[in-house]
Coordinates of C-alpha atoms in Angstrom, one line a residue:
M1 CA 11.0 151.9 -22.6
E2 CA 12.5 149.7 -25.2
N3 CA 10.2 146.2 -24.5
A4 CA 7.1 149.3 -24.9
Q5 CA 8.3 150.5 -28.3
Y6 CA 8.4 147.1 -29.5
I7 CA 5.1 145.5 -28.0
K8 CA 3.6 148.7 -30.0
E9 CA 5.3 148.3 -33.2
K10 CA 5.4 144.6 -32.9
I11 CA 3.1 142.9 -31.8
L12 CA 0.3 145.6 -31.3
F13 CA 0.2 146.9 -34.9
P14 CA 1.5 143.6 -37.1
L15 CA 1.7 143.5 -40.5
E16 CA -0.7 140.5 -40.3
A17 CA -2.5 138.5 -38.3
S18 CA -1.7 134.5 -38.9
P19 CA -5.1 132.6 -36.4
S20 CA -4.4 129.2 -34.8
P21 CA -6.8 127.2 -33.2
A22 CA -7.3 128.1 -29.4
Y23 CA -4.8 126.5 -27.8
K24 CA -3.8 126.8 -24.3
I25 CA -0.1 127.7 -22.6
L26 CA 1.8 128.4 -19.7
V27 CA 4.9 131.0 -20.3
I28 CA 6.4 130.3 -17.4
D29 CA 9.3 133.9 -17.7
D30 CA 11.1 135.6 -14.2
E31 CA 11.3 138.4 -16.6
P32 CA 7.9 140.4 -16.3
A33 CA 8.1 142.5 -19.7
T34 CA 9.0 138.5 -21.8
L35 CA 5.9 137.2 -19.9
Q36 CA 3.8 140.5 -21.5
I37 CA 5.5 140.6 -24.7
L38 CA 5.2 136.5 -25.6
K39 CA 1.4 136.9 -24.2
L40 CA 0.6 139.8 -26.5
L41 CA 2.7 137.9 -28.9
L42 CA 0.8 134.3 -28.9
T43 CA -2.7 136.0 -27.6
K44 CA -2.1 138.1 -30.9
A45 CA -2.3 134.4 -32.8
A46 CA -5.3 133.6 -31.1
Y47 CA -4.0 131.4 -28.7
H48 CA -4.8 131.7 -24.9
V49 CA -2.1 132.4 -22.4
T50 CA -1.6 131.9 -19.2
I51 CA 2.5 133.5 -17.3
C52 CA 3.7 132.8 -14.2
E53 CA 7.4 133.7 -12.8
T54 CA 8.0 130.7 -11.2
A55 CA 8.8 127.4 -12.3
I56 CA 7.1 126.1 -9.1
E57 CA 4.3 128.2 -9.4
G58 CA 4.3 127.0 -13.2
L59 CA 3.9 123.3 -12.2
K60 CA 1.5 124.2 -8.7
K61 CA -0.6 125.3 -12.9
I62 CA 0.3 122.2 -15.0
S63 CA -1.5 119.6 -11.8
Q64 CA -4.1 121.8 -12.0
N65 CA -5.4 122.9 -15.5
A66 CA -4.1 121.5 -18.8
Y67 CA -2.2 123.3 -21.1
D68 CA -1.1 122.4 -25.1
C69 CA 2.4 123.7 -24.8
I70 CA 4.3 124.9 -21.9
I71 CA 6.9 127.4 -23.0
T72 CA 10.4 128.2 -20.0
D73 CA 12.3 130.0 -19.6
V74 CA 15.9 128.5 -18.9
I75 CA 17.2 130.6 -16.0
M76 CA 15.5 130.7 -13.3
P77 CA 14.9 130.5 -9.4
N78 CA 14.8 128.5 -7.1
L79 CA 13.8 126.1 -9.8
S80 CA 16.0 126.8 -13.2
G81 CA 14.0 125.3 -16.8
Y82 CA 15.4 122.4 -17.3
D83 CA 15.0 121.1 -13.6
F84 CA 11.6 122.4 -14.1
V85 CA 10.9 119.8 -17.6
R86 CA 12.8 116.7 -15.7
A87 CA 10.0 117.6 -13.7
I88 CA 7.5 116.9 -15.9
R89 CA 9.0 114.5 -17.6
R90 CA 9.3 112.3 -14.4
Q91 CA 5.7 112.4 -15.3
P92 CA 4.1 109.2 -17.5
Q93 CA 0.8 111.8 -19.0
F94 CA 2.7 113.9 -19.5
A95 CA 5.6 112.9 -21.7
G96 CA 4.1 114.0 -24.6
L97 CA 3.4 117.5 -23.8
P98 CA 5.2 119.5 -26.1
I99 CA 7.7 122.0 -24.6
L100 CA 9.6 125.5 -25.9
V101 CA 13.0 126.1 -23.9
L102 CA 13.3 130.2 -24.1
T103 CA 16.9 131.3 -23.3
R104 CA 19.4 133.5 -24.6
K105 CA 22.2 130.4 -24.9
R106 CA 23.6 129.8 -27.7
N107 CA 25.8 127.7 -29.0
R108 CA 24.7 122.5 -29.2
E109 CA 26.1 121.5 -25.4
D110 CA 22.9 124.3 -23.6
V111 CA 21.0 122.6 -26.5
K112 CA 22.5 119.1 -26.1
K113 CA 20.9 120.2 -22.5
A114 CA 18.6 121.6 -23.1
L115 CA 17.1 118.0 -25.9
E116 CA 18.4 115.2 -22.4
A117 CA 16.2 117.4 -20.5
G118 CA 13.8 116.1 -22.1
V119 CA 12.3 119.9 -24.7
T120 CA 10.4 119.5 -27.2
D121 CA 12.2 122.5 -29.3
Y122 CA 15.2 124.9 -28.7
A123 CA 14.1 129.4 -29.0
I124 CA 17.1 131.4 -28.9
K125 CA 16.1 135.8 -27.6
P126 CA 15.8 137.5 -28.9
I127 CA 13.2 135.9 -30.9
D128 CA 11.8 135.9 -34.0
E129 CA 8.2 136.5 -35.1
Q130 CA 7.1 134.6 -37.3
L131 CA 9.9 131.6 -36.7
F132 CA 9.4 131.9 -33.0
L133 CA 5.7 131.3 -34.0
D134 CA 6.5 128.2 -36.3
K135 CA 8.1 126.5 -33.8
I136 CA 4.8 126.7 -31.5
E137 CA 2.6 125.6 -34.4
L138 CA 4.9 123.2 -34.8
C139 CA 5.6 121.8 -31.4
I140 CA 1.7 121.9 -30.9
K141 CA 1.4 119.1 -33.4
K142 CA 3.4 117.5 -32.6
G143 CA 2.1 117.1 -29.3
Q144 CA -1.5 115.7 -30.6
G145 CA -2.7 112.1 -30.6
K146 CA -0.1 111.6 -27.9
R147 CA -0.1 107.6 -26.2
H148 CA 2.4 106.5 -23.5
I149 CA 4.2 104.7 -23.4
F150 CA 6.8 102.8 -21.5
T151 CA 10.3 103.5 -21.4
L152 CA 13.9 101.8 -19.8
K153 CA 16.3 104.3 -19.5
L154 CA 20.2 101.8 -20.3
E155 CA 23.4 103.4 -19.0
G156 CA 26.9 102.6 -20.2
S157 CA 27.5 100.8 -23.5
L158 CA 24.3 99.7 -23.8
S159 CA 22.5 103.2 -24.3
E160 CA 25.6 104.1 -27.4
A161 CA 23.9 103.5 -30.2
T162 CA 24.2 104.6 -34.3
V163 CA 21.9 104.1 -36.6
K164 CA 22.6 104.7 -40.4
I165 CA 19.4 105.6 -43.1
K166 CA 20.4 106.8 -46.3
C167 CA 17.1 109.0 -47.1
K168 CA 16.9 111.5 -49.7
I169 CA 15.6 115.5 -48.7
L170 CA 13.3 116.9 -50.4
S171 CA 12.3 120.5 -49.1
L172 CA 14.7 122.9 -47.1
S173 CA 12.9 125.7 -45.7
E174 CA 14.2 128.4 -42.1
S175 CA 11.8 125.9 -40.1
D176 CA 12.6 122.5 -40.8
L177 CA 13.7 119.9 -43.9
T178 CA 11.0 117.2 -45.3
L179 CA 13.0 114.0 -46.0
W180 CA 11.9 110.7 -48.5
S181 CA 13.6 107.4 -46.4
Q182 CA 11.6 104.2 -47.5
V183 CA 12.1 102.9 -43.8
P184 CA 10.2 105.1 -41.3
L185 CA 11.3 106.6 -38.3
N186 CA 10.2 107.2 -34.7
E187 CA 8.4 109.4 -32.7
N188 CA 10.2 111.7 -29.6
L189 CA 13.7 110.6 -31.1
E190 CA 15.7 113.1 -31.8
F191 CA 18.8 113.4 -35.3
H192 CA 21.9 114.6 -36.8
I193 CA 21.6 113.6 -41.3
K194 CA 25.2 113.9 -42.5
T195 CA 24.5 115.7 -45.7
Q196 CA 26.6 117.8 -48.5
L197 CA 24.2 120.6 -47.4
F198 CA 25.0 121.6 -44.7
H199 CA 28.7 121.5 -45.3
E200 CA 28.1 124.3 -48.6
M201 CA 25.9 126.4 -45.9
N202 CA 28.9 125.9 -43.8
I203 CA 27.1 124.7 -40.9
D204 CA 27.1 122.1 -38.7
F205 CA 25.2 119.0 -38.7
P206 CA 21.7 120.6 -36.7
Y207 CA 19.7 118.8 -34.1
L208 CA 16.7 117.7 -35.7
K209 CA 13.3 116.0 -33.9
L210 CA 9.5 114.4 -35.8
I211 CA 6.6 115.6 -36.8
E212 CA 5.5 113.7 -39.2
C213 CA 6.4 111.3 -41.1
E214 CA 3.6 110.4 -44.0
F215 CA 3.5 106.5 -45.9
V216 CA 3.5 106.9 -49.7
P217 CA 2.6 105.1 -52.2
A218 CA 5.5 103.8 -55.1
N219 CA 5.3 106.3 -58.2
D220 CA 7.2 106.7 -61.8
S221 CA 9.4 107.8 -60.3
R222 CA 10.1 106.4 -57.0
D223 CA 9.4 103.5 -55.0
A224 CA 7.2 103.1 -51.9
G225 CA 8.5 105.2 -48.6
Y226 CA 8.0 107.7 -46.4
N227 CA 8.2 111.3 -46.5
I228 CA 9.4 112.2 -43.3
K229 CA 9.5 116.5 -41.8
L230 CA 11.9 116.7 -38.9
G231 CA 12.0 119.8 -37.3
F232 CA 15.6 121.6 -37.2
I233 CA 15.8 122.7 -32.7
G234 CA 17.8 125.4 -31.2
L235 CA 19.5 127.1 -34.7
S236 CA 21.2 129.8 -34.2
E237 CA 20.2 133.4 -35.3
I238 CA 23.7 133.2 -37.6
E239 CA 23.2 129.8 -38.5
L240 CA 19.2 130.8 -40.4
K241 CA 20.6 134.0 -41.3
K242 CA 23.2 131.6 -43.6
I243 CA 19.7 129.1 -44.1
R244 CA 17.8 132.0 -45.8
N245 CA 20.8 133.2 -47.3
W246 CA 21.1 129.6 -49.0
M247 CA 18.4 129.7 -49.9
Q248 CA 18.1 132.6 -51.9
R249 CA 21.0 132.6 -53.6
E250 CA 20.0 128.5 -55.0
T251 CA 16.0 130.1 -56.2
I252 CA 18.0 132.9 -58.3
L253 CA 20.6 130.1 -60.0
H254 CA 18.0 127.9 -60.8
K255 CA 15.3 130.9 -62.0
P256 CA 13.7 130.5 -64.9

C-alpha cells in the first residue's frame, strides 16, 4: 500500500516532468515493487526501460540487447550485484557501459567495494528522485563515445600510487563539482580531493569520478588549463543535506 501511494503521489503525478533522450536502461532488482517504482520514474523521464528480477536474467538480456545504462541492486539471490558488475567488466565490449548500483548500504566501505567492482556510480535507497535522475543522466553522458582500452592489472606494491595535482574549485552542486587545473584528468579513474571546503561542511572527502574534461584557452584572469567536472559517488542523505545547508548559507551570506 505504501509503494502504491508513493507511485501515485510522486511518479504518476509529479510536479514537473523532465524530458530525456530515448536511451535504453536495464533495471535489475529482486523486489518487484522497487522495479515498478523505478520503471515508472524512468519512463516518465522518457527513457526506454527493461526490468528483470535476477542478475542472471540481466546477463542474458545484456548479451542479447544493447543498453545505454544498467541499474542494479546489490543484494540478490544466486548472483550479487557486485558479482554481476564484475562479470560484465570482464568483457571488453562492456568496459565503458555505465552501471549504477542501487542499495540501502551507506558506509564508505560499501562505496569502496562498489567502485572496486567497476560501478560507474552509487545511489542510496530510498532514492531522491531528482538526484537519481541526475545521476542517470551523468552516467549515460559519461558512457557516450567510449573507446576500447587495454589495461594491465598490477598487484602488490606496484599497484599503490598517489598523484597530487593543484587545482581550483569553480562551482559546486549536490551532484558534482567543477574545478580548474593545468593538468587534464583521465576517464575511468576515481578521485579524492583534499580541500577546506569539505572540512567546513563537516563531511569526509568524497569519492569523485570524472564526468568531463574541457580545455580552456588562456584569458585575462587565468592561464590556459582545463575545466574538469567531477561527480560525487555514494554520498549519504546526511552528507547531501550538509552540502545543501552549506550552499544555502553561503548564498544568503553573499547575497547583494
